[in-house]
mmCIF file of C-alpha atoms in Angstrom:
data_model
loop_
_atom_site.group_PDB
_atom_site.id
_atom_site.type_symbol
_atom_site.label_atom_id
_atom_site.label_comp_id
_atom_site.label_asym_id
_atom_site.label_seq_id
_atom_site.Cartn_x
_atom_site.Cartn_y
_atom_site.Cartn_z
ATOM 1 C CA UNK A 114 0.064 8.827 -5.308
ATOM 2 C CA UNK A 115 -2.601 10.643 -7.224
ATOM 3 C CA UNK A 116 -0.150 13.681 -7.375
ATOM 4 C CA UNK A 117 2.647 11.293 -8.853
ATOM 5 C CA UNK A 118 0.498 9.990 -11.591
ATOM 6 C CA UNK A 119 -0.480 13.402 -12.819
ATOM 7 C CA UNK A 120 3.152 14.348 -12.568
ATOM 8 C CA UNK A 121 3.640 11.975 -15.284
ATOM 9 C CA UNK A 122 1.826 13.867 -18.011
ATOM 10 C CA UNK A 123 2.376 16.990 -19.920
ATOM 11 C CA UNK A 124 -1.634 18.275 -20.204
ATOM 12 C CA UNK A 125 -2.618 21.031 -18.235
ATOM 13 C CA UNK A 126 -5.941 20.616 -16.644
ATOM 14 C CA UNK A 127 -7.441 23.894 -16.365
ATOM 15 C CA UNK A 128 -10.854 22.731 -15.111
ATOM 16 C CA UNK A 129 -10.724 19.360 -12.799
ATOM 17 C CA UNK A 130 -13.674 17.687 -10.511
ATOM 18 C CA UNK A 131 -12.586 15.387 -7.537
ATOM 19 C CA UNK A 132 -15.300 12.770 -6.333
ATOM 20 C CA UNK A 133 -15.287 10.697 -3.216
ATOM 21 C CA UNK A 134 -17.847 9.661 -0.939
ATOM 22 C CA UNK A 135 -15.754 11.685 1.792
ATOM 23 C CA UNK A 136 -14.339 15.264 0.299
ATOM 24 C CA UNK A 137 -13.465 16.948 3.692
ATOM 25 C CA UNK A 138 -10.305 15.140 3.946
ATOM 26 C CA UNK A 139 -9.175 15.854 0.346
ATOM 27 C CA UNK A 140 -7.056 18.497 -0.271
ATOM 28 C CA UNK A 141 -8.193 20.913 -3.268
ATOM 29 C CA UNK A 142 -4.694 21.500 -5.350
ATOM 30 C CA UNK A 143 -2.592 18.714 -6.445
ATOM 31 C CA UNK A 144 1.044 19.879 -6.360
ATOM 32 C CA UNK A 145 2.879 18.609 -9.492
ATOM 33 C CA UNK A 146 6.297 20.220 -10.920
ATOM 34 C CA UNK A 147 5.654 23.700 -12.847
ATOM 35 C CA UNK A 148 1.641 23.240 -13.340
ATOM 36 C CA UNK A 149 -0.776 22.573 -9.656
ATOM 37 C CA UNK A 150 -3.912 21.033 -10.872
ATOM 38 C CA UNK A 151 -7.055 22.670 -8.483
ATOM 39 C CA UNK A 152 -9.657 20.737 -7.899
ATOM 40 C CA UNK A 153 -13.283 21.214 -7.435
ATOM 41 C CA UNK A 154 -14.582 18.342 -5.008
ATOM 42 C CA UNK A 155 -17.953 16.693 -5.220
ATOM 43 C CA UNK A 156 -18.907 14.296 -2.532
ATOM 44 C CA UNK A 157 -20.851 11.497 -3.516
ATOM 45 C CA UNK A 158 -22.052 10.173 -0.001
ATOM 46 C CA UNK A 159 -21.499 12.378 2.814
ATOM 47 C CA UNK A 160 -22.218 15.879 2.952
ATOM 48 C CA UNK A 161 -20.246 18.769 3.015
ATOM 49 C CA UNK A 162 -20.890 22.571 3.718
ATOM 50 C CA UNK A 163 -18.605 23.715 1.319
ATOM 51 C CA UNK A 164 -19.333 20.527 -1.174
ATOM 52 C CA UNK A 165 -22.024 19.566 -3.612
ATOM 53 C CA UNK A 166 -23.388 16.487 -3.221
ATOM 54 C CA UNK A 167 -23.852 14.399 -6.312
ATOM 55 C CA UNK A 168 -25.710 11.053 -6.294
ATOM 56 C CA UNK A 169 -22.698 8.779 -8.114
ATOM 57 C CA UNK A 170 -25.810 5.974 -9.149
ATOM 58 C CA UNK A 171 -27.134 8.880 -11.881
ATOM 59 C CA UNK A 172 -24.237 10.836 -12.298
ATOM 60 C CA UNK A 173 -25.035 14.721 -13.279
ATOM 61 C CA UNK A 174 -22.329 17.778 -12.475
ATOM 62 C CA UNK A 175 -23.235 21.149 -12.923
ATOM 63 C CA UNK A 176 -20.939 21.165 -16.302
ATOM 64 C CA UNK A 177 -19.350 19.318 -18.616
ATOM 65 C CA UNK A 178 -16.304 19.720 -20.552
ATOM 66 C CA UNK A 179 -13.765 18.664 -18.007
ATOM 67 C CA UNK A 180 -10.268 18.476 -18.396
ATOM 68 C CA UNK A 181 -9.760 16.126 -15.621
ATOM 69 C CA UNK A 182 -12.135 13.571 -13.705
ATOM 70 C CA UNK A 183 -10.654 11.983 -10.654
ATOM 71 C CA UNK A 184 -12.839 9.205 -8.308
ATOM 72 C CA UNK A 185 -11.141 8.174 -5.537
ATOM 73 C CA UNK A 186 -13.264 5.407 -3.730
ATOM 74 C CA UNK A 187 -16.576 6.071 -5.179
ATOM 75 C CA UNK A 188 -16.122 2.601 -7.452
ATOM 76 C CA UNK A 189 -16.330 0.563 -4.497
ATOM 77 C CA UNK A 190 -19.625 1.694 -3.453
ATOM 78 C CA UNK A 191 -21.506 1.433 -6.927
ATOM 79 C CA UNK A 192 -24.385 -0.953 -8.400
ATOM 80 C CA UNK A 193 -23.803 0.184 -11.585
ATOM 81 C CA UNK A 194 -20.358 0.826 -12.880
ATOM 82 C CA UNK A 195 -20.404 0.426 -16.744
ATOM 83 C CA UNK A 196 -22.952 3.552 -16.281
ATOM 84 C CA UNK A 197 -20.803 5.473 -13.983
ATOM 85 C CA UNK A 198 -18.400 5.392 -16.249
ATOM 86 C CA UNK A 199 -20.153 6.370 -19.527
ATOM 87 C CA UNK A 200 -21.312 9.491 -17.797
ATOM 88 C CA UNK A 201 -17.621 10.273 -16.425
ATOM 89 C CA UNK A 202 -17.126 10.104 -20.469
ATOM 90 C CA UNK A 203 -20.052 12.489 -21.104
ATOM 91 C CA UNK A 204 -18.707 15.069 -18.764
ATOM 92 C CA UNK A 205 -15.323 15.101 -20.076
ATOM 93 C CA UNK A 206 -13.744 17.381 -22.624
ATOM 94 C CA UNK A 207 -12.469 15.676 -25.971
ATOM 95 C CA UNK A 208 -8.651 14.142 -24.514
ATOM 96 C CA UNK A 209 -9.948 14.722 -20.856
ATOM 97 C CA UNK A 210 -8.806 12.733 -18.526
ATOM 98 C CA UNK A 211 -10.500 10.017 -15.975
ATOM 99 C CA UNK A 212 -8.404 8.699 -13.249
ATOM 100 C CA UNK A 213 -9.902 6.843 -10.362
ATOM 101 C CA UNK A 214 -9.146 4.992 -7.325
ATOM 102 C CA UNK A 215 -10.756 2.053 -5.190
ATOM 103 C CA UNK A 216 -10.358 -1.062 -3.154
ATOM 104 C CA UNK A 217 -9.966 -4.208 -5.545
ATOM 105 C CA UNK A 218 -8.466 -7.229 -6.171
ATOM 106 C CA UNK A 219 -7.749 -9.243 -3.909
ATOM 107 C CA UNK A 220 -8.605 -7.331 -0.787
ATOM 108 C CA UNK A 221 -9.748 -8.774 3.013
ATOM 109 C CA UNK A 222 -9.776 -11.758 1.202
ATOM 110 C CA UNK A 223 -8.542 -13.677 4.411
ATOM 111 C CA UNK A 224 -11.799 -11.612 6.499
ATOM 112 C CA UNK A 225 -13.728 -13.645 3.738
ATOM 113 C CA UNK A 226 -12.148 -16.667 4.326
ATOM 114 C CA UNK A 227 -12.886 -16.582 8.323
ATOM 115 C CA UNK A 228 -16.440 -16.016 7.584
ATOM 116 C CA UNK A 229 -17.283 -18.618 5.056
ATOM 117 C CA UNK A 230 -15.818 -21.099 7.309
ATOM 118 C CA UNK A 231 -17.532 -20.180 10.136
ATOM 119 C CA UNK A 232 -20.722 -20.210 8.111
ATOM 120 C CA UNK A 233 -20.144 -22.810 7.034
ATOM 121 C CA UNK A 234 -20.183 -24.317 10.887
ATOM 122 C CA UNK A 235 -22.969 -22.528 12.176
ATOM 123 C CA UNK A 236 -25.697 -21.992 9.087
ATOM 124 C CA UNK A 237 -24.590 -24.810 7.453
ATOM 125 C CA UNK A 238 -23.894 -22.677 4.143
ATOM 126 C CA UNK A 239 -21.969 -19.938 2.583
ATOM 127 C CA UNK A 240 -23.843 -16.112 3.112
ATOM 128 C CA UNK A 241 -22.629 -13.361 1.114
ATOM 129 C CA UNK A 242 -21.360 -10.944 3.207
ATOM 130 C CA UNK A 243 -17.938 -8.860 1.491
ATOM 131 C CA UNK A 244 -19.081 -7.396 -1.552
ATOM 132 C CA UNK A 245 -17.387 -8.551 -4.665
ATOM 133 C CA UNK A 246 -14.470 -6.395 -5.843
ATOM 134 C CA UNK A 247 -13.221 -5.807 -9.403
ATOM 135 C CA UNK A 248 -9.362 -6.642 -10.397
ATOM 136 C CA UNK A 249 -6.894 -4.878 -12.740
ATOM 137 C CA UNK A 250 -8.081 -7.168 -15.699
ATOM 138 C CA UNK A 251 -11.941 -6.218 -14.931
ATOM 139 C CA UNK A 252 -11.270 -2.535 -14.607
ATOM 140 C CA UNK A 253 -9.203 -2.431 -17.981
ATOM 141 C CA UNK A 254 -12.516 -4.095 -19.716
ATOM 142 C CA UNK A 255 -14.853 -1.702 -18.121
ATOM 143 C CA UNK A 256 -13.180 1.156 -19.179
ATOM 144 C CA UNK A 257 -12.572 0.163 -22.840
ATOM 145 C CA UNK A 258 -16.808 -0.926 -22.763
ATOM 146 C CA UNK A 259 -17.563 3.065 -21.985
ATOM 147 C CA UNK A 260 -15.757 4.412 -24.633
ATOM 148 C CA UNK A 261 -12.580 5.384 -22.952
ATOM 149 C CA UNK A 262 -8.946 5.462 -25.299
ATOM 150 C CA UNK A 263 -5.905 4.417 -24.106
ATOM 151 C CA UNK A 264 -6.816 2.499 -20.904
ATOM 152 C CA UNK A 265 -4.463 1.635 -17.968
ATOM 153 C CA UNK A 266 -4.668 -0.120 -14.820
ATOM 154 C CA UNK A 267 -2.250 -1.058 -11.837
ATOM 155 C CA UNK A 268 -2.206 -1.764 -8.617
ATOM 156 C CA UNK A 269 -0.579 -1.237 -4.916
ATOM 157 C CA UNK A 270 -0.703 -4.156 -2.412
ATOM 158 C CA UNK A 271 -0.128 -4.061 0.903
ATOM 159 C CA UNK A 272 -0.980 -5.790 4.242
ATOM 160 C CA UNK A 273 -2.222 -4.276 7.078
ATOM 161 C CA UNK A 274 -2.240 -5.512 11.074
ATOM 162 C CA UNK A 275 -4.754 -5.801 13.484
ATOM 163 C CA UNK A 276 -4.613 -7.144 16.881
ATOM 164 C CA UNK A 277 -7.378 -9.564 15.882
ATOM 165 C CA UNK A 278 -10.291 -9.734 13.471
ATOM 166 C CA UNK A 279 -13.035 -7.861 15.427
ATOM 167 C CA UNK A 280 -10.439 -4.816 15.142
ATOM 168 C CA UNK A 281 -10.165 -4.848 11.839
ATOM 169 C CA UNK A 282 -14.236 -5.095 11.633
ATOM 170 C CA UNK A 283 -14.561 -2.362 13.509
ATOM 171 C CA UNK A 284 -12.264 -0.320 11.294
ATOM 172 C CA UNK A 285 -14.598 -1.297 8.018
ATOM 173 C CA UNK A 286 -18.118 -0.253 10.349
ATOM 174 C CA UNK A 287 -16.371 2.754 11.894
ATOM 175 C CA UNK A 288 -15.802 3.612 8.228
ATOM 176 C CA UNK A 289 -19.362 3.223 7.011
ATOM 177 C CA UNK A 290 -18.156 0.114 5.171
ATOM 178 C CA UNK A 291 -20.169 -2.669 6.600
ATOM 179 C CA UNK A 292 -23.510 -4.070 5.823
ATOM 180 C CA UNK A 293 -23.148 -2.595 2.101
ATOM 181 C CA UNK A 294 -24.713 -5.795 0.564
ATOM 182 C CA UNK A 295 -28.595 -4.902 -0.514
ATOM 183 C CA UNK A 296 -28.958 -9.213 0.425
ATOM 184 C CA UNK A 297 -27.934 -9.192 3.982
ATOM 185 C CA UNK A 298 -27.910 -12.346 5.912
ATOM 186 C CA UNK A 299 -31.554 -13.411 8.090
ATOM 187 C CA UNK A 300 -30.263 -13.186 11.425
ATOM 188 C CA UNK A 301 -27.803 -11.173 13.503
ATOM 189 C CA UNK A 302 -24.666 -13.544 14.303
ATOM 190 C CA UNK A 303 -24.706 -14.690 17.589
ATOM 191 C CA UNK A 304 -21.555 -14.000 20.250
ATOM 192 C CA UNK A 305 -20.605 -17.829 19.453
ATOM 193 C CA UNK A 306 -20.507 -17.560 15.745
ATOM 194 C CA UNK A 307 -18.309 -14.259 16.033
ATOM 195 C CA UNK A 308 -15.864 -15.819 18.261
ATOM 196 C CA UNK A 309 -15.612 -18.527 15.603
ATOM 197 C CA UNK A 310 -14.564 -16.256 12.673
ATOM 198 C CA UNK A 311 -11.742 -14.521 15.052
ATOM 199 C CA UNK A 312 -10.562 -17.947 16.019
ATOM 200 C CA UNK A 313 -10.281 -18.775 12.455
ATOM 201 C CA UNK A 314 -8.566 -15.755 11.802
ATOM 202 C CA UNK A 315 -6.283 -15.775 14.896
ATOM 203 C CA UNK A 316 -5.159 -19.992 13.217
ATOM 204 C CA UNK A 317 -4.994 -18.783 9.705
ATOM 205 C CA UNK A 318 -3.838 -15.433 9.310
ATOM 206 C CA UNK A 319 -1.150 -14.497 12.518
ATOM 207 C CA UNK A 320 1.692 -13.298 12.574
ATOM 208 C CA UNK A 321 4.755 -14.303 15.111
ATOM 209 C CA UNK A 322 3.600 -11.828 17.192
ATOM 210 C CA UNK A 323 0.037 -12.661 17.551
ATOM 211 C CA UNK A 324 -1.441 -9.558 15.196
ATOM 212 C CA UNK A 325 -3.465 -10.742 12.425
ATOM 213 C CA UNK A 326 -2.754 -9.926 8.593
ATOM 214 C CA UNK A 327 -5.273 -8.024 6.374
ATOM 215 C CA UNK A 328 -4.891 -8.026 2.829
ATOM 216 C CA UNK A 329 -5.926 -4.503 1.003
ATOM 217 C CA UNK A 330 -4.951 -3.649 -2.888
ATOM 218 C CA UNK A 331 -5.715 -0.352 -4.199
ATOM 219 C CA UNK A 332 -6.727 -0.773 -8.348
ATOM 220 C CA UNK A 333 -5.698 2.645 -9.906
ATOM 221 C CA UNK A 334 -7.079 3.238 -13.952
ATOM 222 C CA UNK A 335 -7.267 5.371 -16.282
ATOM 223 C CA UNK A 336 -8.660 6.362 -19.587
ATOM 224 C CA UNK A 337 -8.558 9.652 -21.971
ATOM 225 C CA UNK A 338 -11.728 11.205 -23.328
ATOM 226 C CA UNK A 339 -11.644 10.252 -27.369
ATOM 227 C CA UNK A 340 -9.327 12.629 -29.777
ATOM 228 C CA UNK A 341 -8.170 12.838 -33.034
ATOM 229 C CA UNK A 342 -4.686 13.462 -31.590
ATOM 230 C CA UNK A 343 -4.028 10.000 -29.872
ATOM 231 C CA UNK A 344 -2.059 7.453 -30.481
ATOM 232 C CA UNK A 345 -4.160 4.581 -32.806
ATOM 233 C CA UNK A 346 -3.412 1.218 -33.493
ATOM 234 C CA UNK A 347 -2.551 0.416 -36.913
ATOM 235 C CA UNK A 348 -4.842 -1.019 -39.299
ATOM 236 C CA UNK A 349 -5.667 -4.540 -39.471
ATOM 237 C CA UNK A 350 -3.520 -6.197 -42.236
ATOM 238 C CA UNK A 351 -1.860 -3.177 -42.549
ATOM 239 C CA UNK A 352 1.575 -4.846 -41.307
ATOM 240 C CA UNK A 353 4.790 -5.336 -43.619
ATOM 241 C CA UNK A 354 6.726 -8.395 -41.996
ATOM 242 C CA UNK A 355 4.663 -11.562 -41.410
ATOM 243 C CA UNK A 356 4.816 -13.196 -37.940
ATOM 244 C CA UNK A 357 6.175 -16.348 -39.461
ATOM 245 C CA UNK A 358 9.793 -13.892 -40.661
ATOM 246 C CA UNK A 359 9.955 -12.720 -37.623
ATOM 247 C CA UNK A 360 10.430 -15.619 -35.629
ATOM 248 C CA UNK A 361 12.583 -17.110 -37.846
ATOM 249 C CA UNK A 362 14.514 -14.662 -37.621
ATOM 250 C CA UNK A 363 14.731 -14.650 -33.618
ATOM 251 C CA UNK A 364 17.052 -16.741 -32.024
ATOM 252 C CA UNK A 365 16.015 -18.240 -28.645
ATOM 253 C CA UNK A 366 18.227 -19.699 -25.975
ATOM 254 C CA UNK A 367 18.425 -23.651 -25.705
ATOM 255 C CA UNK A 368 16.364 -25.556 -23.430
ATOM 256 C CA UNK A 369 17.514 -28.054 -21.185
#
């Protein structure tokens, strides 16, 4: 994916940092047609021999002047992300380039379903315990609030399967994903209250076949690095047809 959306522009990034919170994994070139962009990874949470390791919270890389910025998965792990981005702006050239990565939306929103309900059984209340994740909207804002030009955002759905809900909770804690809340609920859950948020699960979320449905969406933006060369919106009142022509002029199909 990442090498598809670089595909799609012209600029040549001749000096490009990769951050993740895992970098071992991460290959180091990006094959695109005519010009591979090399990357120079920086983990942001688990250490590497070959590495640096950057603290994401107070972002500071050795340089500055980037061509190219990519974060893939460091958003989701971040107190402060109108910050993390305004230093991703500091470190990039004029017309560099941010791209980033992270889970969003709408994702394990039927894990967060199970467990209100069976809160809501055993503790007699809701307890925060899936951090909150931004949407395509959200991530749009944030990057226009740091100072980035030309802002995009999409996103890639998907479902996964589990054979029930304690798999897929394994997966998150097997990934370092779990307990990332700094409010963490009083007391451990008890065997009982578990089994309760896999029945729910099992009732609401099944499949034919017994497996249970996960929900994950990837949110993918962008934004350039200010520069006299881009694209700007005209001015304001600087238009030469008013609104009021233009619809006249547009026919629209009968309703029934």
């Amino acid at each position: 994916d990442l090498a598809l959306r670089l595909g799609a522009t012209t600029h040549t990034f001749d000096k490009a940092a990769l951050l993740s919170p895992v970098t071992a994994p991460l290959p180091d070139t990006i094959g695109r047609p005519g010009a591979p962009v090399r990357l120079r990874p920086f983990s942001t949470l688990v250490p590497h021999a070959a590495h640096p390791v950057v603290n994401p919270e107070a972002l500071s890389l050795p340089e500055t002047g980037f061509s190219l910025v990519v974060s893939l998965f460091d958003l989701a792990i971040l107190d402060d992300v109108p910050g993390f981005l305004r230093r991703i702006l500091h470190h990039l050239a004029p017309d560099g380039l941010f791209l980033a990565a992270f889970v969003g939306g709408l994702s394990f929103q039927e894990l967060r379903a199970a467990w209100l309900e069976a809160d809501a059984q055993h503790l007699a209340g809701a307890v925060a315990r899936i951090p909150p994740f931004i949407d395509t909207r959200d991530a749009g804002s944030l990057l226009q609030r740091a100072g980035f030009a030309l802002p995009v955002t999409d996103k890639d759905s998907m479902a996964l399967r589990y054979r029930s809900a304690t798999h897929l909770m394994r997966e998150i804690r097997a990934m370092g994903a779990a307990g990332v809340l700094a409010d963490r609920p009083p007391s451990p859950v008890s065997p009982a209250h578990l089994a309760t948020v896999e029945d729910i699960y099992a009732r609401n979320f099944s499949d034919p076949d017994k497996r249970v449905r996960a929900s994950l969406e990837i949110i993918w933006m962008s934004g350039w690095a200010p520069h006299e060369s881009q694209p700007k919106p005209a001015r304001r009142g600087s238009a030469k047809v008013p609104l009021s022509q233009v619809l006249k002029t547009t026919r629209y199909p009968e309703k029934d």
